Amino acid sequence: ISFNNFSGFLNSQEIRRFGSSAFIHAGNLVTATTTPDLHLKPHRRPPPPPRKSPPGNPAHRQAAGGRKRSRRFILIVIISLASASFLIAAIGIFSYFSYRRRRKTEREKKWSISQPVRNPLRVEKSGPFSFETESGSSWVADIREPTSAPVILFEKPLMNLTFKDLIVATSHFGKESLMAEGKSGPLYRAVLPGDLHVAIKVLEHARNLSNAEAAAIFEELSQLKHHNLLPICGYCIAG
């Protein structure tokens, strides 16, 4: 670029030749057609955008380490919550099955047929006989002599048992032999002679049946065979 007469001013033709963009980094330009302004501020480049740190930069490694620690902390929190939830669920399941097992054991123990307490019993020779239950109610066997009511057995018909044997086997139909109380009458457990473990159901509200009708019904019920039903071994009509 030539200066005219070394006056320090550029020829406007020279600027058009190169274009104004060629002098961006050259400071202040004053053409010949303009008057120099000594108060013009120098051109400043805009600050460059912030550059990302290269992977090998310590700042980059520090930021990456912080992200890893944050992810590790979140992972630890999630694992801790999952472990606590699993532990609570395991405790709840264990408690539930323990409760079920305890209830089942108590129910089986209550319904188990075992030898009742045998106390020296004095059976009155003349009735009727009244027996009291745990709830305070009572039922009556309306007979004069307990040996006058035979026990009719289907499976062991040669055994000679009477209502008196039932009284002795259940400790006078005492509370220690009582298994349950139902709408039709109480239920007792007993062990008859010959190591015959039985449950004795008292049909207190079946007094409107005659002896023949009751015997026919028991005969029909004795023919029912099912693994969920206790077989009827026999019956005794006392009163």
PDB file of N, CA, C and O in Angstrom, residues 56-102:
ATOM      1  N   GLY A  56      -7.791 -34.125  28.718  1.00  0.00           N
ATOM      2  CA  GLY A  56      -6.610 -34.272  29.555  1.00  0.00           C
ATOM      3  C   GLY A  56      -6.368 -33.124  30.500  1.00  0.00           C
ATOM      4  O   GLY A  56      -5.432 -33.159  31.315  1.00  0.00           O
ATOM      5  N   ASN A  57      -7.206 -32.071  30.409  1.00  0.00           N
ATOM      6  CA  ASN A  57      -7.030 -30.903  31.254  1.00  0.00           C
ATOM      7  C   ASN A  57      -7.406 -31.242  32.699  1.00  0.00           C
ATOM      8  O   ASN A  57      -8.382 -31.951  32.943  1.00  0.00           O
ATOM      9  N   PRO A  58      -6.676 -30.751  33.707  1.00  0.00           N
ATOM     10  CA  PRO A  58      -7.041 -31.011  35.105  1.00  0.00           C
ATOM     11  C   PRO A  58      -8.444 -30.532  35.450  1.00  0.00           C
ATOM     12  O   PRO A  58      -9.164 -31.181  36.230  1.00  0.00           O
ATOM     13  N   ALA A  59      -8.879 -29.405  34.878  1.00  0.00           N
ATOM     14  CA  ALA A  59     -10.229 -28.911  35.143  1.00  0.00           C
ATOM     15  C   ALA A  59     -11.273 -29.893  34.619  1.00  0.00           C
ATOM     16  O   ALA A  59     -12.298 -30.154  35.248  1.00  0.00           O
ATOM     17  N   HIS A  60     -10.985 -30.467  33.427  1.00  0.00           N
ATOM     18  CA  HIS A  60     -11.910 -31.442  32.871  1.00  0.00           C
ATOM     19  C   HIS A  60     -11.962 -32.686  33.740  1.00  0.00           C
ATOM     20  O   HIS A  60     -13.046 -33.238  33.997  1.00  0.00           O
ATOM     21  N   ARG A  61     -10.814 -33.133  34.190  1.00  0.00           N
ATOM     22  CA  ARG A  61     -10.795 -34.317  35.054  1.00  0.00           C
ATOM     23  C   ARG A  61     -11.533 -34.060  36.363  1.00  0.00           C
ATOM     24  O   ARG A  61     -12.227 -34.933  36.880  1.00  0.00           O
ATOM     25  N   GLN A  62     -11.400 -32.846  36.915  1.00  0.00           N
ATOM     26  CA  GLN A  62     -12.090 -32.514  38.155  1.00  0.00           C
ATOM     27  C   GLN A  62     -13.605 -32.523  37.965  1.00  0.00           C
ATOM     28  O   GLN A  62     -14.353 -33.041  38.800  1.00  0.00           O
ATOM     29  N   ALA A  63     -14.079 -31.948  36.833  1.00  0.00           N
ATOM     30  CA  ALA A  63     -15.522 -31.951  36.566  1.00  0.00           C
ATOM     31  C   ALA A  63     -16.037 -33.357  36.362  1.00  0.00           C
ATOM     32  O   ALA A  63     -17.104 -33.737  36.857  1.00  0.00           O
ATOM     33  N   ALA A  64     -15.265 -34.179  35.616  1.00  0.00           N
ATOM     34  CA  ALA A  64     -15.684 -35.573  35.412  1.00  0.00           C
ATOM     35  C   ALA A  64     -15.725 -36.332  36.728  1.00  0.00           C
ATOM     36  O   ALA A  64     -16.628 -37.136  36.974  1.00  0.00           O
ATOM     37  N   GLY A  65     -14.751 -36.082  37.597  1.00  0.00           N
ATOM     38  CA  GLY A  65     -14.758 -36.733  38.901  1.00  0.00           C
ATOM     39  C   GLY A  65     -15.953 -36.338  39.738  1.00  0.00           C
ATOM     40  O   GLY A  65     -16.543 -37.162  40.449  1.00  0.00           O
ATOM     41  N   GLY A  66     -16.339 -35.065  39.660  1.00  0.00           N
ATOM     42  CA  GLY A  66     -17.515 -34.628  40.398  1.00  0.00           C
ATOM     43  C   GLY A  66     -18.780 -35.303  39.904  1.00  0.00           C
ATOM     44  O   GLY A  66     -19.640 -35.701  40.693  1.00  0.00           O
ATOM     45  N   ARG A  67     -18.917 -35.454  38.582  1.00  0.00           N
ATOM     46  CA  ARG A  67     -20.091 -36.140  38.039  1.00  0.00           C
ATOM     47  C   ARG A  67     -20.125 -37.604  38.463  1.00  0.00           C
ATOM     48  O   ARG A  67     -21.172 -38.155  38.783  1.00  0.00           O
ATOM     49  N   LYS A  68     -18.962 -38.262  38.454  1.00  0.00           N
ATOM     50  CA  LYS A  68     -18.902 -39.661  38.872  1.00  0.00           C
ATOM     51  C   LYS A  68     -19.301 -39.818  40.339  1.00  0.00           C
ATOM     52  O   LYS A  68     -20.024 -40.741  40.700  1.00  0.00           O
ATOM     53  N   ARG A  69     -18.801 -38.905  41.180  1.00  0.00           N
ATOM     54  CA  ARG A  69     -19.162 -38.974  42.598  1.00  0.00           C
ATOM     55  C   ARG A  69     -20.661 -38.776  42.802  1.00  0.00           C
ATOM     56  O   ARG A  69     -21.288 -39.428  43.634  1.00  0.00           O
ATOM     57  N   SER A  70     -21.247 -37.854  42.012  1.00  0.00           N
ATOM     58  CA  SER A  70     -22.682 -37.616  42.128  1.00  0.00           C
ATOM     59  C   SER A  70     -23.471 -38.855  41.718  1.00  0.00           C
ATOM     60  O   SER A  70     -24.412 -39.265  42.396  1.00  0.00           O
ATOM     61  N   ARG A  71     -23.052 -39.480  40.581  1.00  0.00           N
ATOM     62  CA  ARG A  71     -23.739 -40.692  40.147  1.00  0.00           C
ATOM     63  C   ARG A  71     -23.557 -41.823  41.164  1.00  0.00           C
ATOM     64  O   ARG A  71     -24.472 -42.592  41.427  1.00  0.00           O
ATOM     65  N   ARG A  72     -22.358 -41.933  41.750  1.00  0.00           N
ATOM     66  CA  ARG A  72     -22.101 -42.979  42.732  1.00  0.00           C
ATOM     67  C   ARG A  72     -22.974 -42.769  43.976  1.00  0.00           C
ATOM     68  O   ARG A  72     -23.510 -43.720  44.546  1.00  0.00           O
ATOM     69  N   PHE A  73     -23.128 -41.511  44.390  1.00  0.00           N
ATOM     70  CA  PHE A  73     -23.959 -41.217  45.557  1.00  0.00           C
ATOM     71  C   PHE A  73     -25.418 -41.580  45.288  1.00  0.00           C
ATOM     72  O   PHE A  73     -26.093 -42.188  46.129  1.00  0.00           O
ATOM     73  N   ILE A  74     -25.916 -41.237  44.096  1.00  0.00           N
ATOM     74  CA  ILE A  74     -27.303 -41.581  43.751  1.00  0.00           C
ATOM     75  C   ILE A  74     -27.484 -43.089  43.719  1.00  0.00           C
ATOM     76  O   ILE A  74     -28.488 -43.632  44.202  1.00  0.00           O
ATOM     77  N   LEU A  75     -26.487 -43.799  43.158  1.00  0.00           N
ATOM     78  CA  LEU A  75     -26.570 -45.257  43.105  1.00  0.00           C
ATOM     79  C   LEU A  75     -26.582 -45.863  44.512  1.00  0.00           C
ATOM     80  O   LEU A  75     -27.337 -46.799  44.793  1.00  0.00           O
ATOM     81  N   ILE A  76     -25.764 -45.327  45.406  1.00  0.00           N
ATOM     82  CA  ILE A  76     -25.729 -45.830  46.785  1.00  0.00           C
ATOM     83  C   ILE A  76     -27.066 -45.597  47.473  1.00  0.00           C
ATOM     84  O   ILE A  76     -27.582 -46.464  48.194  1.00  0.00           O
ATOM     85  N   VAL A  77     -27.682 -44.431  47.243  1.00  0.00           N
ATOM     86  CA  VAL A  77     -28.982 -44.131  47.848  1.00  0.00           C
ATOM     87  C   VAL A  77     -30.051 -45.092  47.335  1.00  0.00           C
ATOM     88  O   VAL A  77     -30.861 -45.634  48.095  1.00  0.00           O
ATOM     89  N   ILE A  78     -30.038 -45.370  46.023  1.00  0.00           N
ATOM     90  CA  ILE A  78     -31.030 -46.277  45.442  1.00  0.00           C
ATOM     91  C   ILE A  78     -30.859 -47.683  45.998  1.00  0.00           C
ATOM     92  O   ILE A  78     -31.831 -48.355  46.368  1.00  0.00           O
ATOM     93  N   ILE A  79     -29.597 -48.149  46.080  1.00  0.00           N
ATOM     94  CA  ILE A  79     -29.341 -49.489  46.612  1.00  0.00           C
ATOM     95  C   ILE A  79     -29.767 -49.573  48.079  1.00  0.00           C
ATOM     96  O   ILE A  79     -30.333 -50.577  48.530  1.00  0.00           O
ATOM     97  N   SER A  80     -29.510 -48.524  48.850  1.00  0.00           N
ATOM     98  CA  SER A  80     -29.891 -48.524  50.266  1.00  0.00           C
ATOM     99  C   SER A  80     -31.411 -48.596  50.422  1.00  0.00           C
ATOM    100  O   SER A  80     -31.929 -49.359  51.249  1.00  0.00           O
ATOM    101  N   LEU A  81     -32.132 -47.808  49.615  1.00  0.00           N
ATOM    102  CA  LEU A  81     -33.595 -47.845  49.699  1.00  0.00           C
ATOM    103  C   LEU A  81     -34.136 -49.208  49.287  1.00  0.00           C
ATOM    104  O   LEU A  81     -35.062 -49.737  49.916  1.00  0.00           O
ATOM    105  N   ALA A  82     -33.553 -49.791  48.221  1.00  0.00           N
ATOM    106  CA  ALA A  82     -34.008 -51.114  47.797  1.00  0.00           C
ATOM    107  C   ALA A  82     -33.731 -52.165  48.866  1.00  0.00           C
ATOM    108  O   ALA A  82     -34.571 -53.034  49.136  1.00  0.00           O
ATOM    109  N   SER A  83     -32.561 -52.089  49.510  1.00  0.00           N
ATOM    110  CA  SER A  83     -32.235 -53.055  50.563  1.00  0.00           C
ATOM    111  C   SER A  83     -33.188 -52.908  51.750  1.00  0.00           C
ATOM    112  O   SER A  83     -33.654 -53.905  52.315  1.00  0.00           O
ATOM    113  N   ALA A  84     -33.479 -51.657  52.136  1.00  0.00           N
ATOM    114  CA  ALA A  84     -34.405 -51.440  53.252  1.00  0.00           C
ATOM    115  C   ALA A  84     -35.801 -51.965  52.919  1.00  0.00           C
ATOM    116  O   ALA A  84     -36.457 -52.601  53.757  1.00  0.00           O
ATOM    117  N   SER A  85     -36.249 -51.729  51.673  1.00  0.00           N
ATOM    118  CA  SER A  85     -37.568 -52.228  51.277  1.00  0.00           C
ATOM    119  C   SER A  85     -37.608 -53.755  51.293  1.00  0.00           C
ATOM    120  O   SER A  85     -38.575 -54.367  51.758  1.00  0.00           O
ATOM    121  N   PHE A  86     -36.537 -54.381  50.793  1.00  0.00           N
ATOM    122  CA  PHE A  86     -36.480 -55.845  50.793  1.00  0.00           C
ATOM    123  C   PHE A  86     -36.473 -56.391  52.214  1.00  0.00           C
ATOM    124  O   PHE A  86     -37.143 -57.390  52.521  1.00  0.00           O
ATOM    125  N   LEU A  87     -35.734 -55.723  53.112  1.00  0.00           N
ATOM    126  CA  LEU A  87     -35.677 -56.182  54.506  1.00  0.00           C
ATOM    127  C   LEU A  87     -37.040 -56.068  55.178  1.00  0.00           C
ATOM    128  O   LEU A  87     -37.486 -56.985  55.884  1.00  0.00           O
ATOM    129  N   ILE A  88     -37.736 -54.950  54.944  1.00  0.00           N
ATOM    130  CA  ILE A  88     -39.061 -54.774  55.532  1.00  0.00           C
ATOM    131  C   ILE A  88     -40.034 -55.816  54.991  1.00  0.00           C
ATOM    132  O   ILE A  88     -40.830 -56.406  55.736  1.00  0.00           O
ATOM    133  N   ALA A  89     -39.966 -56.065  53.665  1.00  0.00           N
ATOM    134  CA  ALA A  89     -40.851 -57.071  53.081  1.00  0.00           C
ATOM    135  C   ALA A  89     -40.550 -58.461  53.637  1.00  0.00           C
ATOM    136  O   ALA A  89     -41.465 -59.238  53.928  1.00  0.00           O
ATOM    137  N   ALA A  90     -39.253 -58.785  53.803  1.00  0.00           N
ATOM    138  CA  ALA A  90     -38.879 -60.099  54.340  1.00  0.00           C
ATOM    139  C   ALA A  90     -39.381 -60.261  55.775  1.00  0.00           C
ATOM    140  O   ALA A  90     -39.902 -61.320  56.148  1.00  0.00           O
ATOM    141  N   ILE A  91     -39.238 -59.202  56.589  1.00  0.00           N
ATOM    142  CA  ILE A  91     -39.729 -59.270  57.967  1.00  0.00           C
ATOM    143  C   ILE A  91     -41.244 -59.449  58.000  1.00  0.00           C
ATOM    144  O   ILE A  91     -41.789 -60.235  58.783  1.00  0.00           O
ATOM    145  N   GLY A  92     -41.956 -58.717  57.118  1.00  0.00           N
ATOM    146  CA  GLY A  92     -43.405 -58.853  57.076  1.00  0.00           C
ATOM    147  C   GLY A  92     -43.847 -60.252  56.655  1.00  0.00           C
ATOM    148  O   GLY A  92     -44.765 -60.826  57.248  1.00  0.00           O
ATOM    149  N   ILE A  93     -43.183 -60.819  55.633  1.00  0.00           N
ATOM    150  CA  ILE A  93     -43.537 -62.171  55.186  1.00  0.00           C
ATOM    151  C   ILE A  93     -43.238 -63.189  56.276  1.00  0.00           C
ATOM    152  O   ILE A  93     -44.041 -64.102  56.546  1.00  0.00           O
ATOM    153  N   PHE A  94     -42.083 -63.046  56.935  1.00  0.00           N
ATOM    154  CA  PHE A  94     -41.731 -63.979  58.009  1.00  0.00           C
ATOM    155  C   PHE A  94     -42.732 -63.902  59.155  1.00  0.00           C
ATOM    156  O   PHE A  94     -43.156 -64.922  59.697  1.00  0.00           O
ATOM    157  N   SER A  95     -43.135 -62.674  59.520  1.00  0.00           N
ATOM    158  CA  SER A  95     -44.104 -62.515  60.607  1.00  0.00           C
ATOM    159  C   SER A  95     -45.453 -63.121  60.227  1.00  0.00           C
ATOM    160  O   SER A  95     -46.113 -63.763  61.057  1.00  0.00           O
ATOM    161  N   TYR A  96     -45.849 -62.919  58.950  1.00  0.00           N
ATOM    162  CA  TYR A  96     -47.138 -63.451  58.510  1.00  0.00           C
ATOM    163  C   TYR A  96     -47.156 -64.969  58.580  1.00  0.00           C
ATOM    164  O   TYR A  96     -48.095 -65.571  59.120  1.00  0.00           O
ATOM    165  N   PHE A  97     -46.099 -65.630  58.050  1.00  0.00           N
ATOM    166  CA  PHE A  97     -46.060 -67.093  58.064  1.00  0.00           C
ATOM    167  C   PHE A  97     -45.889 -67.634  59.486  1.00  0.00           C
ATOM    168  O   PHE A  97     -46.412 -68.705  59.800  1.00  0.00           O
ATOM    169  N   SER A  98     -45.159 -66.909  60.334  1.00  0.00           N
ATOM    170  CA  SER A  98     -45.042 -67.336  61.726  1.00  0.00           C
ATOM    171  C   SER A  98     -46.401 -67.292  62.412  1.00  0.00           C
ATOM    172  O   SER A  98     -46.762 -68.206  63.169  1.00  0.00           O
ATOM    173  N   TYR A  99     -47.159 -66.229  62.138  1.00  0.00           N
ATOM    174  CA  TYR A  99     -48.498 -66.116  62.718  1.00  0.00           C
ATOM    175  C   TYR A  99     -49.401 -67.226  62.207  1.00  0.00           C
ATOM    176  O   TYR A  99     -50.140 -67.843  62.990  1.00  0.00           O
ATOM    177  N   ARG A 100     -49.333 -67.517  60.885  1.00  0.00           N
ATOM    178  CA  ARG A 100     -50.145 -68.599  60.329  1.00  0.00           C
ATOM    179  C   ARG A 100     -49.765 -69.942  60.943  1.00  0.00           C
ATOM    180  O   ARG A 100     -50.642 -70.760  61.265  1.00  0.00           O
ATOM    181  N   ARG A 101     -48.455 -70.190  61.099  1.00  0.00           N
ATOM    182  CA  ARG A 101     -48.017 -71.466  61.656  1.00  0.00           C
ATOM    183  C   ARG A 101     -48.464 -71.609  63.110  1.00  0.00           C
ATOM    184  O   ARG A 101     -48.885 -72.686  63.545  1.00  0.00           O
ATOM    185  N   ARG A 102     -48.386 -70.492  63.873  1.00  0.00           N
ATOM    186  CA  ARG A 102     -48.813 -70.542  65.267  1.00  0.00           C
ATOM    187  C   ARG A 102     -50.306 -70.800  65.385  1.00  0.00           C
ATOM    188  O   ARG A 102     -50.743 -71.613  66.227  1.00  0.00           O
TER     189      ARG A 102
END
